[in-house]
Amino acid sequence: MRPHVLALAAGAGETVCAYLPIGSEPGSAALLDALRAAGHEVLLPVVPPAPGLLDWARYTGPEDVGAGPLGLREPLGPRLGVGAIGRAALVLVPGLAADRRGVRLGRGGGYYDRTLPGTRPGTPLAVLLHEGELVDALPADTYDVPVTAAVLPVRGTVPLGNIH
């Protein structure tokens, strides 16, 4: 998956919002380190005390990450505010599945669906998935924010039906 993400990021710009995976989710600290080595500023989400918009902080390496709520690992450095996602040239989002329209199935907290509208128009929103997690159709709610692409380990980047 790493070469596909790096290729997607290379065409995007300097700042990439990403995440550290939970359990078997695709992605890794090694992927984040590869993005940094390629010259990208990597921002990771910081979950607020009450459900709402995600805050962001710089990822500077695995040694500067600590335990956060909901089983997440978060950067320990200064918080950049909820508006930091607006400077991202690419946003990598976690998901359990996505469909060809760009509907993404997450873990159900709604943090990303609240936060993604803060991106600039045209910012690629890519969900990292395992092979087999890109499906024909998923149910969608009115508040769901569709993603523009899925990144799969073998097939690479697959454009989806949403144009952000």
mmCIF file of C-alpha atoms in Angstrom:
data_model
loop_
_atom_site.group_PDB
_atom_site.id
_atom_site.type_symbol
_atom_site.label_atom_id
_atom_site.label_comp_id
_atom_site.label_asym_id
_atom_site.label_seq_id
_atom_site.Cartn_x
_atom_site.Cartn_y
_atom_site.Cartn_z
ATOM 1 C CA MET A 1 0.000 0.000 0.000
ATOM 2 C CA ARG A 2 2.888 2.367 0.783
ATOM 3 C CA PRO A 3 3.904 3.003 -2.870
ATOM 4 C CA HIS A 4 0.296 3.808 -3.803
ATOM 5 C CA VAL A 5 -0.101 6.294 -0.941
ATOM 6 C CA LEU A 6 3.252 7.926 -1.694
ATOM 7 C CA ALA A 7 2.296 8.309 -5.363
ATOM 8 C CA LEU A 8 -1.045 9.863 -4.389
ATOM 9 C CA ALA A 9 0.669 12.232 -1.955
ATOM 10 C CA ALA A 10 3.352 13.196 -4.482
ATOM 11 C CA GLY A 11 0.722 14.738 -6.715
ATOM 12 C CA ALA A 12 -1.119 16.466 -3.892
ATOM 13 C CA GLY A 13 1.068 18.904 -1.975
ATOM 14 C CA GLU A 14 2.954 19.379 1.261
ATOM 15 C CA THR A 15 0.489 18.677 4.108
ATOM 16 C CA VAL A 16 -1.150 15.274 4.503
ATOM 17 C CA CYS A 17 -3.722 14.534 7.186
ATOM 18 C CA ALA A 18 -3.508 10.857 8.061
ATOM 19 C CA TYR A 19 -4.088 8.528 11.018
ATOM 20 C CA LEU A 20 -2.469 5.752 13.002
ATOM 21 C CA PRO A 21 -4.458 2.543 12.519
ATOM 22 C CA ILE A 22 -6.332 0.638 15.190
ATOM 23 C CA GLY A 23 -6.131 -3.138 15.142
ATOM 24 C CA SER A 24 -6.087 -4.480 11.592
ATOM 25 C CA GLU A 25 -6.857 -1.170 9.856
ATOM 26 C CA PRO A 26 -4.570 -0.460 6.882
ATOM 27 C CA GLY A 27 -1.744 1.991 7.430
ATOM 28 C CA SER A 28 1.166 2.155 9.853
ATOM 29 C CA ALA A 29 3.700 4.401 11.528
ATOM 30 C CA ALA A 30 6.111 3.247 8.800
ATOM 31 C CA LEU A 31 3.753 4.713 6.181
ATOM 32 C CA LEU A 32 3.635 8.013 8.074
ATOM 33 C CA ASP A 33 7.423 8.005 8.359
ATOM 34 C CA ALA A 34 7.668 7.392 4.587
ATOM 35 C CA LEU A 35 5.394 10.388 3.951
ATOM 36 C CA ARG A 36 7.614 12.521 6.184
ATOM 37 C CA ALA A 37 10.750 11.235 4.442
ATOM 38 C CA ALA A 38 9.180 12.257 1.124
ATOM 39 C CA GLY A 39 8.937 15.843 2.427
ATOM 40 C CA HIS A 40 5.325 15.943 3.637
ATOM 41 C CA GLU A 41 4.125 17.489 6.851
ATOM 42 C CA VAL A 42 1.916 14.803 8.418
ATOM 43 C CA LEU A 43 -0.942 15.779 10.717
ATOM 44 C CA LEU A 44 -2.810 13.240 12.842
ATOM 45 C CA PRO A 45 -6.234 13.572 14.435
ATOM 46 C CA VAL A 46 -6.748 14.342 18.088
ATOM 47 C CA VAL A 47 -10.132 13.299 19.443
ATOM 48 C CA PRO A 48 -11.911 16.037 21.434
ATOM 49 C CA PRO A 49 -13.254 15.396 24.960
ATOM 50 C CA ALA A 50 -16.853 15.479 23.655
ATOM 51 C CA PRO A 51 -17.995 14.325 20.183
ATOM 52 C CA GLY A 52 -17.257 17.054 17.669
ATOM 53 C CA LEU A 53 -14.623 18.150 15.172
ATOM 54 C CA LEU A 54 -11.223 16.499 15.240
ATOM 55 C CA ASP A 55 -8.267 18.604 16.328
ATOM 56 C CA TRP A 56 -4.881 17.990 14.640
ATOM 57 C CA ALA A 57 -1.246 17.773 15.678
ATOM 58 C CA ARG A 58 2.009 17.166 13.783
ATOM 59 C CA TYR A 59 3.335 13.648 13.600
ATOM 60 C CA THR A 60 7.073 13.805 14.263
ATOM 61 C CA GLY A 61 7.695 10.086 14.734
ATOM 62 C CA PRO A 62 6.460 7.082 16.694
ATOM 63 C CA GLU A 63 8.339 8.165 19.814
ATOM 64 C CA ASP A 64 6.137 11.285 20.096
ATOM 65 C CA VAL A 65 2.797 9.459 20.129
ATOM 66 C CA GLY A 66 0.757 8.523 23.195
ATOM 67 C CA ALA A 67 -2.520 6.861 24.082
ATOM 68 C CA GLY A 68 -5.685 8.787 23.265
ATOM 69 C CA PRO A 69 -9.392 8.121 23.694
ATOM 70 C CA LEU A 70 -11.235 5.370 21.815
ATOM 71 C CA GLY A 71 -8.093 3.240 21.555
ATOM 72 C CA LEU A 72 -6.334 5.769 19.309
ATOM 73 C CA ARG A 73 -2.728 6.882 19.452
ATOM 74 C CA GLU A 74 -2.250 10.639 19.163
ATOM 75 C CA PRO A 75 0.693 13.012 18.763
ATOM 76 C CA LEU A 76 1.881 14.483 22.049
ATOM 77 C CA GLY A 77 2.867 17.840 20.528
ATOM 78 C CA PRO A 78 0.941 21.119 20.347
ATOM 79 C CA ARG A 79 -2.610 21.078 19.039
ATOM 80 C CA LEU A 80 -3.086 22.971 15.781
ATOM 81 C CA GLY A 81 -6.856 23.415 15.989
ATOM 82 C CA VAL A 82 -9.792 22.009 14.068
ATOM 83 C CA GLY A 83 -9.068 24.311 11.117
ATOM 84 C CA ALA A 84 -5.706 22.661 10.401
ATOM 85 C CA ILE A 85 -7.433 20.177 8.094
ATOM 86 C CA GLY A 86 -8.088 23.126 5.777
ATOM 87 C CA ARG A 87 -4.426 23.292 4.793
ATOM 88 C CA ALA A 88 -4.230 19.593 3.854
ATOM 89 C CA ALA A 89 -3.475 18.737 0.239
ATOM 90 C CA LEU A 90 -4.533 15.118 0.881
ATOM 91 C CA VAL A 91 -6.598 13.506 3.631
ATOM 92 C CA LEU A 92 -6.214 9.795 4.368
ATOM 93 C CA VAL A 93 -9.172 8.448 6.328
ATOM 94 C CA PRO A 94 -9.741 5.104 8.012
ATOM 95 C CA GLY A 95 -12.642 2.899 7.033
ATOM 96 C CA LEU A 96 -14.043 -0.578 7.336
ATOM 97 C CA ALA A 97 -15.414 -0.468 3.777
ATOM 98 C CA ALA A 98 -16.325 1.952 0.985
ATOM 99 C CA ASP A 99 -18.476 1.758 -2.097
ATOM 100 C CA ARG A 100 -18.003 2.959 -5.652
ATOM 101 C CA ARG A 101 -19.987 6.152 -4.935
ATOM 102 C CA GLY A 102 -17.520 7.099 -2.200
ATOM 103 C CA VAL A 103 -19.705 6.174 0.753
ATOM 104 C CA ARG A 104 -17.385 5.164 3.588
ATOM 105 C CA LEU A 105 -18.233 2.931 6.503
ATOM 106 C CA GLY A 106 -16.332 4.028 9.593
ATOM 107 C CA ARG A 107 -16.469 3.006 13.220
ATOM 108 C CA GLY A 108 -19.629 5.009 13.876
ATOM 109 C CA GLY A 109 -18.375 7.949 15.930
ATOM 110 C CA GLY A 110 -19.016 10.536 13.204
ATOM 111 C CA TYR A 111 -15.819 12.482 13.932
ATOM 112 C CA TYR A 112 -14.598 12.374 10.324
ATOM 113 C CA ASP A 113 -18.028 13.208 8.888
ATOM 114 C CA ARG A 114 -18.090 16.309 11.113
ATOM 115 C CA THR A 115 -14.500 17.258 10.248
ATOM 116 C CA LEU A 116 -14.119 16.560 6.503
ATOM 117 C CA PRO A 117 -16.297 19.512 5.410
ATOM 118 C CA GLY A 118 -13.432 21.706 6.670
ATOM 119 C CA THR A 119 -11.185 20.649 3.787
ATOM 120 C CA ARG A 120 -10.622 22.903 0.807
ATOM 121 C CA PRO A 121 -12.696 22.126 -2.303
ATOM 122 C CA GLY A 122 -10.833 19.675 -4.522
ATOM 123 C CA THR A 123 -8.821 18.105 -1.696
ATOM 124 C CA PRO A 124 -8.534 14.359 -2.309
ATOM 125 C CA LEU A 125 -10.167 12.320 0.460
ATOM 126 C CA ALA A 126 -8.804 8.774 0.293
ATOM 127 C CA VAL A 127 -9.854 5.813 2.407
ATOM 128 C CA LEU A 128 -7.244 3.102 3.001
ATOM 129 C CA LEU A 129 -8.782 -0.354 2.635
ATOM 130 C CA HIS A 130 -7.844 -4.004 2.474
ATOM 131 C CA GLU A 131 -8.620 -5.860 -0.750
ATOM 132 C CA GLY A 132 -12.271 -6.938 -0.627
ATOM 133 C CA GLU A 133 -13.420 -3.907 1.381
ATOM 134 C CA LEU A 134 -14.381 -1.896 -1.719
ATOM 135 C CA VAL A 135 -17.971 -2.940 -2.411
ATOM 136 C CA ASP A 136 -20.687 -2.023 -4.885
ATOM 137 C CA ALA A 137 -23.020 -0.243 -2.450
ATOM 138 C CA LEU A 138 -23.302 0.770 1.193
ATOM 139 C CA PRO A 139 -26.146 2.565 2.959
ATOM 140 C CA ALA A 140 -25.603 6.293 3.399
ATOM 141 C CA ASP A 141 -26.998 8.933 5.719
ATOM 142 C CA THR A 142 -27.389 12.591 4.789
ATOM 143 C CA TYR A 143 -24.485 13.587 7.052
ATOM 144 C CA ASP A 144 -22.008 11.092 5.519
ATOM 145 C CA VAL A 145 -19.153 12.795 3.662
ATOM 146 C CA PRO A 146 -18.129 10.708 0.630
ATOM 147 C CA VAL A 147 -14.479 10.061 -0.173
ATOM 148 C CA THR A 148 -12.916 10.596 -3.596
ATOM 149 C CA ALA A 149 -10.720 7.483 -3.741
ATOM 150 C CA ALA A 150 -9.921 4.155 -2.145
ATOM 151 C CA VAL A 151 -6.334 2.956 -1.802
ATOM 152 C CA LEU A 152 -5.974 -0.825 -1.892
ATOM 153 C CA PRO A 153 -2.765 -2.829 -1.405
ATOM 154 C CA VAL A 154 -2.871 -4.596 -4.787
ATOM 155 C CA ARG A 155 -5.164 -2.539 -7.026
ATOM 156 C CA GLY A 156 -3.735 0.764 -5.887
ATOM 157 C CA THR A 157 -5.740 3.984 -6.006
ATOM 158 C CA VAL A 158 -9.301 3.570 -7.252
ATOM 159 C CA PRO A 159 -11.212 6.811 -8.010
ATOM 160 C CA LEU A 160 -14.700 6.830 -6.529
ATOM 161 C CA GLY A 161 -17.885 8.598 -7.582
ATOM 162 C CA ASN A 162 -17.543 11.632 -5.329
ATOM 163 C CA ILE A 163 -15.924 14.791 -6.638
ATOM 164 C CA HIS A 164 -15.131 16.907 -3.593
#
